Structure formats: C-alpha cells, structure tokens
Short mmCIF file of C-alpha atoms and ligand atoms in Angstrom, two decimals:
data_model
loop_
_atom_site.label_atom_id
_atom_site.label_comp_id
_atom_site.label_asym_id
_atom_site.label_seq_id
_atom_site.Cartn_x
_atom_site.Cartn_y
_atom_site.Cartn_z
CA UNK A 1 0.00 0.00 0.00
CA UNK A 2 1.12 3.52 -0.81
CA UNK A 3 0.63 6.42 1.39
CA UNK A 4 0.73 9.93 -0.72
CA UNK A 5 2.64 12.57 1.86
CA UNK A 6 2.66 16.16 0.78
CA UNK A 7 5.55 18.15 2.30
CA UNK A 8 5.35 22.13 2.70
CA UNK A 9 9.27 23.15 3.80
CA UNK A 10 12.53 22.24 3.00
CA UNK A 11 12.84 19.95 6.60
CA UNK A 12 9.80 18.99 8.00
CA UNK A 13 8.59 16.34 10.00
CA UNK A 14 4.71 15.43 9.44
CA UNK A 15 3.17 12.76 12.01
CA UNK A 16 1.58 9.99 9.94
CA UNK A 17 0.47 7.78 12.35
CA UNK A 18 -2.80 8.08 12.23
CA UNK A 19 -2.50 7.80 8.28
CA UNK A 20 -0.74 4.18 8.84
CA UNK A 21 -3.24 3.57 11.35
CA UNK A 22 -6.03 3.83 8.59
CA UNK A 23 -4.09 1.63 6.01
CA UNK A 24 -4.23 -0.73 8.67
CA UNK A 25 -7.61 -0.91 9.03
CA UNK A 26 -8.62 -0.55 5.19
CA UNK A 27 -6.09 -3.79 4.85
CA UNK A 28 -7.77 -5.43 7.13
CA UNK A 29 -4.33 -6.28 9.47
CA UNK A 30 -4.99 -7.25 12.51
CA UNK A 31 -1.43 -8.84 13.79
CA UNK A 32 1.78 -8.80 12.22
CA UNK A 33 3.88 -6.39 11.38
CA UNK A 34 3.71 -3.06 9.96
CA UNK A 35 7.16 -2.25 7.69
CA UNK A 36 6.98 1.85 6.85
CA UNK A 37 9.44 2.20 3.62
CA UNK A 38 10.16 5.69 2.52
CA UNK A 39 11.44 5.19 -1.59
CA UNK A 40 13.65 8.19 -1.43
CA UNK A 41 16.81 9.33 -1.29
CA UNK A 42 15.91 12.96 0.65
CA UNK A 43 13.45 11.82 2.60
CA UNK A 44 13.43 9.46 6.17
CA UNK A 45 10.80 7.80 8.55
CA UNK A 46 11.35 7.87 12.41
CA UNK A 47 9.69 7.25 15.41
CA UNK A 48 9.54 9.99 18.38
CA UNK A 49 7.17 11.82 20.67
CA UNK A 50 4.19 13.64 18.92
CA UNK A 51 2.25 14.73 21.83
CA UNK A 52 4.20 17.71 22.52
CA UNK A 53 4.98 19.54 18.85
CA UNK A 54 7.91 21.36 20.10
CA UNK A 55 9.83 17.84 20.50
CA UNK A 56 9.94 18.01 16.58
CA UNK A 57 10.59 21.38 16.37
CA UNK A 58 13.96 20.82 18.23
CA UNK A 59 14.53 17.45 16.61
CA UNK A 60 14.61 19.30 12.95
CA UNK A 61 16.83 22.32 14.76
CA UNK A 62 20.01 19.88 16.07
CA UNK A 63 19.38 18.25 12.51
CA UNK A 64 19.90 20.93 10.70
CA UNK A 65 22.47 22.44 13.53
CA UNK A 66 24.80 18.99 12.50
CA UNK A 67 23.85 18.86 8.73
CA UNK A 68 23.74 22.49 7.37
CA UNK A 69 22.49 23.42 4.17
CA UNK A 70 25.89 24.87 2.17
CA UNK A 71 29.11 23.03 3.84
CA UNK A 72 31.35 22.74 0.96
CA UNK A 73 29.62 19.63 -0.74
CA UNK A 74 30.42 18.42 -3.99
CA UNK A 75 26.76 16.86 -5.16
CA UNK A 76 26.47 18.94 -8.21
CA UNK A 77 22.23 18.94 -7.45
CA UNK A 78 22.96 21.18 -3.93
CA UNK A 79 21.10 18.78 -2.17
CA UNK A 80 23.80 17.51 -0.31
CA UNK A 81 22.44 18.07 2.98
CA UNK A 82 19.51 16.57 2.40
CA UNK A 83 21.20 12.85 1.23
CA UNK A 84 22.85 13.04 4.54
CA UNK A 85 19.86 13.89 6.77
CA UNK A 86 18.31 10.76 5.16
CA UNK A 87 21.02 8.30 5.82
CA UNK A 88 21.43 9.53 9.59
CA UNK A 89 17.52 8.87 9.96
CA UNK A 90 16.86 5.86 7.75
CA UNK A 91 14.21 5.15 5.13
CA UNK A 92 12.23 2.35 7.38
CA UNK A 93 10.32 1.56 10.41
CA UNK A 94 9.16 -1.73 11.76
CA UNK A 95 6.28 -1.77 13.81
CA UNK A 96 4.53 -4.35 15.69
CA UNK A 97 0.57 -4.63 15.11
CA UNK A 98 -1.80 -6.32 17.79
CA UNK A 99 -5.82 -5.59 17.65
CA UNK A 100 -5.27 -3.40 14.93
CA UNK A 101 -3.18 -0.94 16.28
CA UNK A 102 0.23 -0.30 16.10
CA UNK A 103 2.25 -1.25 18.94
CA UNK A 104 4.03 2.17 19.91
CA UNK A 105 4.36 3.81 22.97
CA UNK A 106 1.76 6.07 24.75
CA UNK A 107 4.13 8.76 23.77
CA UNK A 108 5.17 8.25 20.12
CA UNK A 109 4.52 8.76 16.80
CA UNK A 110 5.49 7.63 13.44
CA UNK A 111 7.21 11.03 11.23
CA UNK A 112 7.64 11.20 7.96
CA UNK A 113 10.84 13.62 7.76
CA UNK A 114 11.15 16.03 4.79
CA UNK A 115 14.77 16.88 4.00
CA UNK A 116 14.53 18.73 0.49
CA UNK A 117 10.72 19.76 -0.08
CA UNK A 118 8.06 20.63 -0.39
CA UNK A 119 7.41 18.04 -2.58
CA UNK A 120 4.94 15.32 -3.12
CA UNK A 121 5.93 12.06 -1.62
CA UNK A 122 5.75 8.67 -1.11
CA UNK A 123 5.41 6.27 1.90
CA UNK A 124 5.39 2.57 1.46
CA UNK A 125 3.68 0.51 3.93
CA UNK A 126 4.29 -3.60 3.46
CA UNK A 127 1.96 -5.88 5.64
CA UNK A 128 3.56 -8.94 7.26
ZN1 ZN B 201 20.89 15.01 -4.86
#
C-alpha cells in the first residue's frame, strides 16, 4: 500500500500515524507487522514523541544544527544536505501490530521527515 505525503518546507517532520493507522484498518491487518518504507533518497521515517509539537521542532533544529544546508559539498544537485539527513535517519520503520493498532508507545509517533521539499511524496507501507 502507498501512502501519498505532501511536504510544505525544506525539513519537515509530518506525524503519519494516524494515516498508517487507517491503512491498517482498510487492509484489514490485525497482527503482524507493519514495515513503513520511505522510496527516497531525501526523505526518512522515524519514530519519536508527537504529543508535545515542540519535540519536533527541536529534533529538525540539532538536525539541521549537525547537517547544514551549504558546507562545501560536492553533489552537483545542492542537495547535499539533504542525502545526509536521510542516511542519519533511515528510510524504514518496523512496527509491531496487535488488535489493529500499532504497537508504539503512549508517547510516540510515526514522522515522515522532509529533507529537500516541499514536494509530493511517497510512503510505502508492506503488511507482514
Ligand atoms: Zn541530490
């Protein structure tokens, strides 16, 4: 199943949990696994705290505090930073599913992170 994600800044981290969460149930999975593949090479998924939206907010500041923007790079597209932000977070997620839901913690909350937007992206979710 693909999950369309459409991205507003340059970084950004959007919460798609409750997007997965939906997939889920129009799948029909009730246990198993949940594997959340981002397909590019500027983009990540990670898991983290959504209850309080200023956890992001400083998530996406040390980010772009260890990666800046211009450092020298020789990727002729300029989009070195983002390539880097990407490998630090990863492209996947595994999550467990019981009942339905996905097994995270009272606190957290799947992200899809935006390195080099806005653009329109994708977010592959594989059953198992
Ligand atoms: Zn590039």
């Amino acid at each position: 199943m693909i999950l369309p994600v459409k991205t507003h800044s340059r970084t950004e981290m959007i919460d798609i949990t409750d997007d997965v969460h939906a997939a889920l149930r129009e799948a029909g999975v009730r246990d198993g696994f949940c594997m959340v593949f981002v397909p590019h090479t500027t983009a990540a998924v990670t898991i983290n705290e959504n209850a309080d939206p200023t956890v992001k907010d400083d998530m996406l500041k040390v980010i772009n505090k260890i990666v800046p923007w211009d450092d020298g790079y020789r990727h002729l597209e300029g989009n070195s930073a983002a390539h880097i932000k990407s490998t630090l977070v990863g492209a996947s997620e595994l999550v467990a599913v019981a009942g339905g839901k996905l097994q995270l913690g009272t606190w957290q909350g799947l992200f899809f992170c935006e390195f080099d937007g806005p653009r329109r992206r994708k977010v592959h979710l594989h059953f198992i």
